[in-house]
XYZ file of N, CA and C in Angstrom:
549
model
N -8.805 2.832 18.002
C -9.301 3.447 16.666
C -8.116 3.140 15.684
N -8.511 2.694 14.530
C -7.386 2.482 13.583
C -6.909 3.881 13.146
N -5.472 3.943 12.844
C -4.832 5.108 12.582
C -3.765 5.010 11.557
N -3.253 6.257 11.010
C -2.089 6.239 10.021
C -0.942 6.208 10.952
N 0.035 5.282 10.783
C 1.332 5.407 11.392
C 2.339 6.290 10.728
N 2.369 6.192 9.328
C 3.288 6.986 8.682
C 2.670 7.231 7.132
N 2.926 8.424 6.564
C 2.559 8.745 5.278
C 3.845 8.698 4.417
N 3.995 7.980 3.406
C 5.199 7.676 2.725
C 5.138 8.186 1.228
N 6.064 8.642 0.635
C 6.256 8.972 -0.703
C 7.618 8.710 -1.285
N 7.718 8.580 -2.580
C 9.042 8.079 -3.178
C 10.103 9.044 -2.636
N 11.118 8.303 -2.200
C 12.248 8.889 -1.661
C 13.323 9.289 -2.932
N 13.459 8.417 -3.820
C 14.113 8.539 -5.029
C 13.858 7.467 -5.957
N 13.846 7.911 -7.375
C 13.757 6.795 -8.258
C 15.133 6.031 -8.326
N 14.966 4.846 -8.394
C 16.162 3.876 -8.214
C 16.284 3.167 -9.626
N 17.423 2.943 -10.013
C 17.721 2.075 -11.290
C 17.032 0.751 -11.004
N 16.675 0.136 -12.138
C 15.912 -1.241 -11.879
C 16.170 -1.966 -13.303
N 16.169 -3.135 -13.121
C 16.556 -3.993 -14.336
C 15.227 -4.436 -15.102
N 14.195 -3.902 -14.597
C 12.780 -4.088 -15.256
C 12.727 -3.335 -16.609
N 11.499 -3.458 -17.215
C 11.251 -2.779 -18.552
C 11.207 -1.385 -18.562
N 10.952 -0.680 -17.395
C 10.968 0.851 -17.393
C 12.392 1.215 -17.007
N 13.216 0.542 -16.272
C 14.663 0.962 -16.111
C 14.705 1.677 -14.753
N 13.667 2.127 -14.180
C 13.732 2.676 -12.880
C 12.552 2.320 -12.071
N 12.488 2.500 -10.722
C 11.421 2.183 -9.928
C 11.135 3.254 -8.942
N 9.916 3.353 -8.487
C 9.618 4.202 -7.517
C 9.176 3.559 -6.214
N 9.560 2.420 -5.847
C 9.245 1.511 -4.776
C 9.789 2.064 -3.515
N 10.948 2.817 -3.577
C 11.610 3.330 -2.350
C 10.894 4.563 -1.759
N 9.929 4.138 -0.962
C 9.079 5.119 -0.284
C 9.473 5.380 1.135
N 9.513 6.604 1.631
C 10.012 6.959 3.095
C 8.888 7.862 3.670
N 8.805 7.799 5.055
C 7.954 8.542 5.671
C 8.275 9.832 5.564
N 7.265 10.819 5.523
C 7.435 12.438 5.560
C 6.733 12.856 6.726
N 7.225 14.048 7.165
C 6.642 14.709 8.345
C 5.524 15.773 7.803
N 4.605 16.046 8.614
C 3.686 17.057 8.302
C 2.470 16.542 7.509
N 1.647 17.285 7.066
C 0.387 16.974 6.067
C 0.797 16.795 4.676
N 0.382 15.878 3.956
C 0.627 15.562 2.548
C -0.762 15.678 1.861
N -0.845 16.394 0.831
C -2.087 16.429 -0.006
C -2.403 15.132 -0.644
N -3.609 14.557 -0.548
C -4.145 13.456 -1.194
C -4.985 13.897 -2.280
N -4.589 13.758 -3.483
C -5.225 14.299 -4.737
C -5.878 13.063 -5.256
N -6.722 13.031 -6.461
C -7.289 12.032 -7.219
C -6.226 11.006 -7.623
N -5.198 11.509 -8.062
C -4.111 10.481 -8.618
C -2.982 10.136 -7.562
N -3.187 10.503 -6.289
C -2.203 10.098 -5.348
C -1.711 11.123 -4.385
N -0.668 10.816 -3.759
C -0.190 11.801 -2.738
C 0.886 12.765 -3.420
N 0.832 13.866 -2.945
C 1.825 14.965 -3.542
C 3.146 14.560 -3.209
N 4.115 14.592 -4.159
C 5.420 14.122 -4.000
C 5.760 12.724 -4.324
N 4.682 11.879 -4.597
C 4.949 10.503 -4.862
C 4.995 10.438 -6.473
N 5.718 9.298 -6.807
C 5.764 8.966 -8.245
C 5.624 7.488 -8.372
N 5.005 7.104 -9.493
C 5.072 5.654 -9.876
C 5.661 5.580 -11.285
N 6.846 4.962 -11.369
C 7.711 4.728 -12.541
C 6.966 4.042 -13.606
N 6.068 2.830 -13.275
C 5.515 1.967 -14.249
C 3.995 2.356 -14.068
N 3.577 3.429 -14.897
C 2.197 3.790 -14.856
C 1.215 2.755 -15.488
N 1.823 1.882 -16.200
C 0.952 0.803 -16.734
C 0.445 -0.002 -15.635
N 1.260 -0.346 -14.521
C 0.861 -1.194 -13.433
C 0.654 -0.459 -12.148
N 0.994 0.756 -12.028
C 0.626 1.443 -10.816
C 0.116 2.858 -11.016
N -0.409 3.246 -9.989
C -1.040 4.649 -9.996
C -2.412 4.766 -10.855
N -2.826 5.950 -11.174
C -4.039 6.257 -11.732
C -5.112 6.302 -10.599
N -6.373 6.465 -11.147
C -7.470 6.727 -10.223
C -7.782 5.492 -9.311
N -7.703 4.412 -9.817
C -7.916 3.281 -8.979
C -6.901 2.720 -8.130
N -5.681 3.139 -8.401
C -4.379 2.758 -7.607
C -3.735 3.995 -7.075
N -4.493 4.997 -6.735
C -3.991 6.237 -6.294
C -3.068 6.234 -5.062
N -3.457 5.346 -4.114
C -2.766 5.171 -2.857
C -2.731 3.806 -2.442
N -1.641 3.360 -1.887
C -1.465 2.003 -1.491
C -1.192 1.792 0.120
N -2.019 1.202 0.765
C -2.035 0.947 2.265
C -1.621 -0.344 2.487
N -0.590 -0.350 3.655
C -0.187 -1.664 4.309
C -0.322 -1.588 5.883
N -0.767 -2.517 6.413
C -0.865 -2.695 7.834
C 0.437 -3.007 8.561
N 0.658 -2.367 9.706
C 1.637 -2.570 10.585
C 1.675 -4.043 11.238
N 0.447 -4.635 11.250
C 0.226 -5.929 11.808
C 0.925 -6.975 10.773
N 0.822 -6.712 9.466
C 1.392 -7.391 8.348
C 2.775 -7.221 8.324
N 3.232 -5.988 8.534
C 4.719 -5.757 8.408
C 5.516 -6.502 9.671
N 4.756 -6.540 10.694
C 5.365 -7.214 11.907
C 5.504 -8.812 11.676
N 4.462 -9.361 10.979
C 4.482 -10.701 10.428
C 5.844 -10.961 9.622
N 6.011 -10.032 8.601
C 7.152 -10.122 7.740
C 8.537 -9.909 8.532
N 8.409 -8.900 9.504
C 9.767 -8.707 10.204
C 10.132 -10.175 10.876
N 9.164 -10.833 11.472
C 9.517 -12.084 12.004
C 10.065 -13.103 11.092
N 9.324 -13.223 9.950
C 9.782 -14.100 8.855
C 11.061 -13.824 8.371
N 11.481 -12.469 8.099
C 12.700 -12.109 7.454
C 13.881 -11.821 8.495
N 13.507 -11.601 9.750
C 14.424 -11.402 10.837
C 15.022 -10.036 10.688
N 14.383 -9.135 10.212
C 14.850 -7.792 10.027
C 13.733 -6.823 10.168
N 14.086 -5.477 10.464
C 13.070 -4.425 10.601
C 12.605 -4.024 9.283
N 11.404 -3.783 9.069
C 10.796 -3.248 7.742
C 9.952 -1.929 8.062
N 10.760 -0.815 7.889
C 10.159 0.458 8.468
C 8.997 0.823 7.311
N 8.225 1.753 7.720
C 7.083 2.400 6.857
C 7.777 2.664 5.567
N 7.143 2.269 4.556
C 7.597 2.617 3.082
C 8.198 1.320 2.465
N 8.778 0.442 3.390
C 9.477 -0.733 2.757
C 8.689 -1.487 1.843
N 7.392 -1.702 1.948
C 6.548 -2.396 0.979
C 6.132 -1.612 -0.068
N 6.611 -0.376 -0.265
C 6.226 0.479 -1.358
C 4.859 1.202 -1.034
N 4.503 0.978 0.166
C 3.169 1.744 0.549
C 3.196 3.122 0.649
N 2.101 3.839 0.494
C 1.947 5.281 0.836
C 1.374 5.438 2.267
N 0.685 4.480 2.835
C 0.240 4.577 4.153
C 0.593 3.315 4.973
N 1.210 3.544 5.972
C 1.351 2.251 7.040
C 0.242 2.739 7.997
N -0.506 1.706 8.200
C -1.787 1.864 9.034
C -1.653 0.650 10.217
N -2.281 1.231 11.330
C -2.396 0.312 12.539
C -3.891 0.186 12.989
N -4.070 -1.022 13.332
C -5.365 -1.425 14.046
C -6.585 -1.613 13.003
N -6.265 -1.884 11.755
C -7.294 -2.064 10.728
C -6.805 -3.426 9.843
N -7.561 -4.336 9.733
C -7.264 -5.380 8.894
C -7.622 -5.188 7.480
N -6.624 -4.483 6.815
C -6.786 -4.058 5.486
C -7.008 -5.140 4.488
N -6.648 -6.458 4.749
C -6.790 -7.413 3.865
C -8.221 -8.124 3.897
N -8.972 -7.741 5.065
C -10.403 -8.006 5.311
C -11.353 -6.902 4.606
N -10.714 -5.961 4.246
C -11.480 -4.774 3.587
C -12.151 -5.242 2.358
N -13.403 -4.692 2.217
C -14.200 -5.225 0.970
C -14.047 -4.232 -0.104
N -14.156 -4.693 -1.229
C -13.987 -3.983 -2.435
C -15.090 -2.869 -2.434
N -14.839 -1.598 -2.583
C -15.976 -0.565 -2.459
C -16.106 0.017 -1.130
N -15.372 -0.552 -0.080
C -15.326 -0.026 1.308
C -14.832 1.388 1.161
N -15.460 2.195 2.059
C -15.028 3.576 2.103
C -14.513 4.023 3.560
N -13.375 4.652 3.455
C -12.757 4.965 4.721
C -12.620 6.481 4.841
N -12.731 7.232 5.955
C -12.354 8.561 6.192
C -11.020 8.548 6.880
N -10.055 9.331 6.296
C -8.849 9.413 7.032
C -8.657 10.795 7.437
N -8.403 11.015 8.597
C -8.280 12.447 9.192
C -9.651 12.944 9.039
N -9.505 14.396 8.930
C -10.964 15.160 9.003
C -11.647 15.124 7.567
N -10.847 15.171 6.442
C -11.591 15.312 5.304
C -11.411 14.150 4.146
N -10.290 13.536 4.037
C -10.126 12.631 3.101
C -10.968 11.423 3.038
N -11.410 11.112 1.990
C -12.212 9.807 1.926
C -11.618 8.854 0.854
N -11.455 7.617 0.991
C -10.757 6.784 0.034
C -11.773 5.415 -0.169
N -11.635 4.757 -1.393
C -12.362 3.647 -1.520
C -11.445 2.472 -1.940
N -11.699 1.348 -1.260
C -11.005 0.368 -1.517
C -11.225 -0.355 -2.880
N -10.149 -0.397 -3.779
C -10.463 -1.002 -5.154
C -10.008 -2.342 -5.491
N -8.803 -2.622 -5.126
C -8.135 -4.017 -5.364
C -7.114 -4.230 -4.536
N -6.621 -5.565 -4.568
C -5.416 -5.920 -3.847
C -4.120 -5.561 -4.694
N -3.012 -5.448 -3.897
C -1.717 -5.132 -4.610
C -1.298 -6.489 -5.097
N -0.850 -6.688 -6.448
C -0.385 -7.858 -6.915
C 1.303 -7.784 -6.895
N 1.853 -8.578 -6.198
C 3.291 -8.524 -6.150
C 3.952 -8.801 -7.416
N 5.087 -8.177 -7.642
C 5.775 -8.319 -9.004
C 7.191 -8.331 -8.884
N 7.799 -8.507 -9.942
C 9.441 -8.941 -9.912
C 9.994 -7.719 -9.402
N 9.658 -6.374 -9.620
C 10.334 -5.307 -9.163
C 10.321 -5.252 -7.577
N 9.093 -5.787 -6.984
C 9.111 -5.907 -5.584
C 10.253 -7.064 -5.104
N 10.261 -8.069 -5.777
C 11.258 -8.954 -5.473
C 12.683 -8.489 -5.536
N 13.075 -7.730 -6.491
C 14.358 -7.174 -6.599
C 14.506 -6.206 -5.407
N 13.535 -5.498 -5.142
C 13.717 -4.519 -3.917
C 13.963 -5.259 -2.610
N 13.235 -6.396 -2.462
C 13.632 -7.216 -1.109
C 15.013 -7.705 -1.170
N 15.496 -8.054 -2.231
C 16.896 -8.419 -2.502
C 17.367 -9.563 -1.691
N 18.637 -10.043 -1.730
C 19.190 -11.029 -0.986
C 18.575 -12.414 -1.290
N 18.578 -13.319 -0.374
C 18.293 -14.740 -0.491
C 16.679 -14.718 -0.577
N 16.132 -13.699 -0.088
C 14.678 -13.676 -0.086
C 14.033 -13.422 -1.413
N 14.813 -12.716 -2.121
C 14.263 -12.310 -3.499
C 13.747 -13.445 -4.446
N 14.502 -14.478 -4.408
C 14.108 -15.710 -5.264
C 12.817 -16.327 -4.564
N 11.807 -16.344 -5.298
C 10.579 -16.868 -4.808
C 9.698 -15.996 -3.958
N 10.099 -14.764 -3.904
C 9.460 -13.637 -3.018
C 8.013 -13.384 -3.620
N 7.782 -13.296 -4.827
C 6.445 -12.976 -5.363
C 5.567 -14.085 -4.860
N 5.841 -15.379 -5.034
C 4.866 -16.448 -4.701
C 4.833 -16.430 -3.234
N 5.913 -16.362 -2.550
C 5.756 -16.388 -0.999
C 4.777 -15.232 -0.483
N 4.948 -13.977 -0.982
C 4.290 -12.882 -0.459
C 2.921 -12.930 -0.768
N 2.501 -13.513 -2.218
C 1.291 -13.739 -2.624
C 0.422 -14.841 -1.680
N 1.192 -15.894 -1.454
C 0.596 -17.059 -0.743
C 0.188 -16.708 0.689
N 0.809 -15.796 1.350
C 0.541 -15.290 2.643
C -0.671 -14.392 2.581
N -0.990 -13.780 1.457
C -2.262 -13.057 1.342
C -2.248 -11.828 2.233
N -1.204 -11.214 2.528
C -0.983 -10.130 3.390
C -0.640 -9.000 2.296
N -1.546 -8.645 1.495
C -1.122 -7.980 0.284
C -1.486 -6.335 0.542
N -2.460 -5.974 1.184
C -2.708 -4.525 1.349
C -3.528 -4.108 0.013
N -4.456 -3.086 0.273
C -5.223 -2.631 -0.785
C -4.784 -1.296 -1.411
N -5.193 -1.257 -2.730
C -5.043 -0.030 -3.444
C -6.223 0.763 -3.241
N -6.220 2.172 -3.068
C -7.305 2.991 -2.611
C -7.408 4.050 -3.895
N -8.795 4.403 -3.967
C -9.245 5.559 -4.774
C -9.380 6.706 -3.877
N -8.988 7.744 -4.302
C -9.123 9.033 -3.496
C -10.653 9.545 -4.050
N -11.566 9.513 -3.047
C -12.850 10.093 -3.433
C -13.040 11.589 -2.912
N -12.433 11.868 -1.864
C -12.486 13.267 -1.252
C -11.149 13.646 -1.067
N -10.669 14.635 -1.771
C -9.164 15.114 -1.503
C -9.121 15.901 -0.268
N -7.707 16.001 0.180
C -7.423 16.743 1.410
C -5.959 16.223 1.886
N -5.789 16.672 3.115
C -4.536 16.515 3.710
C -4.497 15.054 4.737
N -3.477 14.370 4.541
C -3.300 13.171 5.403
C -1.888 13.366 6.136
N -1.856 13.080 7.328
C -0.633 12.972 8.211
C -0.629 11.905 9.086
N 0.620 11.431 9.530
C 0.813 10.435 10.590
C 0.031 10.757 11.729
N -0.691 9.753 12.441
C -1.505 10.021 13.502
C -3.006 10.129 13.166
N -3.361 10.389 11.897
C -4.793 10.617 11.768
C -5.477 9.335 11.950
N -6.728 9.421 12.421
C -7.563 8.333 12.611
C -8.108 8.018 11.248
N -8.422 6.628 11.204
C -8.939 6.010 10.060
C -10.490 5.469 10.580
N -11.539 5.952 9.840
C -12.903 5.462 10.160
C -13.443 4.806 8.970
N -14.049 3.506 9.150
C -14.760 2.869 8.087
C -16.095 3.261 8.005
N -16.241 4.112 6.893
C -17.673 4.849 6.739
C -18.744 3.931 6.202
N -18.479 2.873 5.214
C -19.332 2.109 4.527
C -18.646 0.927 4.203
N -19.252 -0.368 4.159
C -18.980 -1.603 3.756
C -20.205 -2.249 2.752
N -19.690 -2.346 1.647
C -20.839 -2.832 0.737
C -21.147 -4.370 1.071
N -22.377 -4.513 1.352
C -22.944 -5.785 1.643
C -22.675 -6.716 0.476
N -22.054 -7.980 0.940
C -21.813 -8.984 -0.133
C -20.627 -8.910 -0.937
N -19.888 -7.739 -0.813
C -18.762 -7.479 -1.708
C -17.560 -8.309 -1.200
N -16.756 -8.827 -2.059
C -15.694 -9.680 -1.702
C -14.517 -8.856 -0.950
N -13.724 -9.528 -0.071
C -12.759 -8.826 0.556
C -11.307 -8.790 -0.315
N -10.449 -7.929 -0.039
C -9.218 -8.103 -0.752
C -8.572 -9.396 -0.777
N -8.563 -10.053 0.396
C -8.078 -11.452 0.265
C -8.859 -12.336 -0.563
N -10.198 -12.285 -0.517
C -11.141 -13.012 -1.533
C -10.818 -12.947 -2.967
N -10.563 -11.655 -3.371
C -10.394 -11.264 -4.774
C -8.973 -11.938 -5.229
N -7.927 -11.796 -4.591
C -6.702 -12.155 -4.939
C -6.445 -13.600 -5.100
N -5.872 -14.017 -6.369
C -5.749 -15.461 -6.594
C -3.981 -15.677 -6.540
N -3.644 -16.321 -5.570
C -2.162 -16.577 -5.569
C -1.683 -17.465 -6.670
N -0.501 -17.194 -7.142
C -0.043 -18.066 -8.181
C 0.188 -19.508 -7.659
N -0.109 -20.613 -8.617
C -0.289 -21.948 -8.237
C 0.784 -22.510 -7.522
């Protein structure tokens, strides 16, 4: 059964050369239960609320299977939170998830898949090193993006929680289908 490997929230706001001047991409796993509210996880912060957060981008999920792919590509370990994700999940193809698909996480939390993550220059700067140049295009072209989630039913989430797909809208496009990689 699919499950949550880690629940991650912002470790600290970091200086960033982007237009906001700081970034909340530095997410780290936390122990114990974390409250998932309508606007995201307790303890998490989005520095650029124009592009992140809000009801439709309350939580960001990334698959362990996709993280392993990038570990092989980059030749380094990419721990939970490295992609800026709130949830590192295992056993669920999050990029095949359909827009409007509903998941139950743990006993009470229900989330709805809303849209794919769009990689940005902040993410490229976070990656750093030689990989930073061309990172946005490379990440986008692989289409291992992960979905943003709307919290439909609030409650606690913790590492180890099972994820159950409750409903899949017939004919709805997948996260992979919706995203258009740059030319």
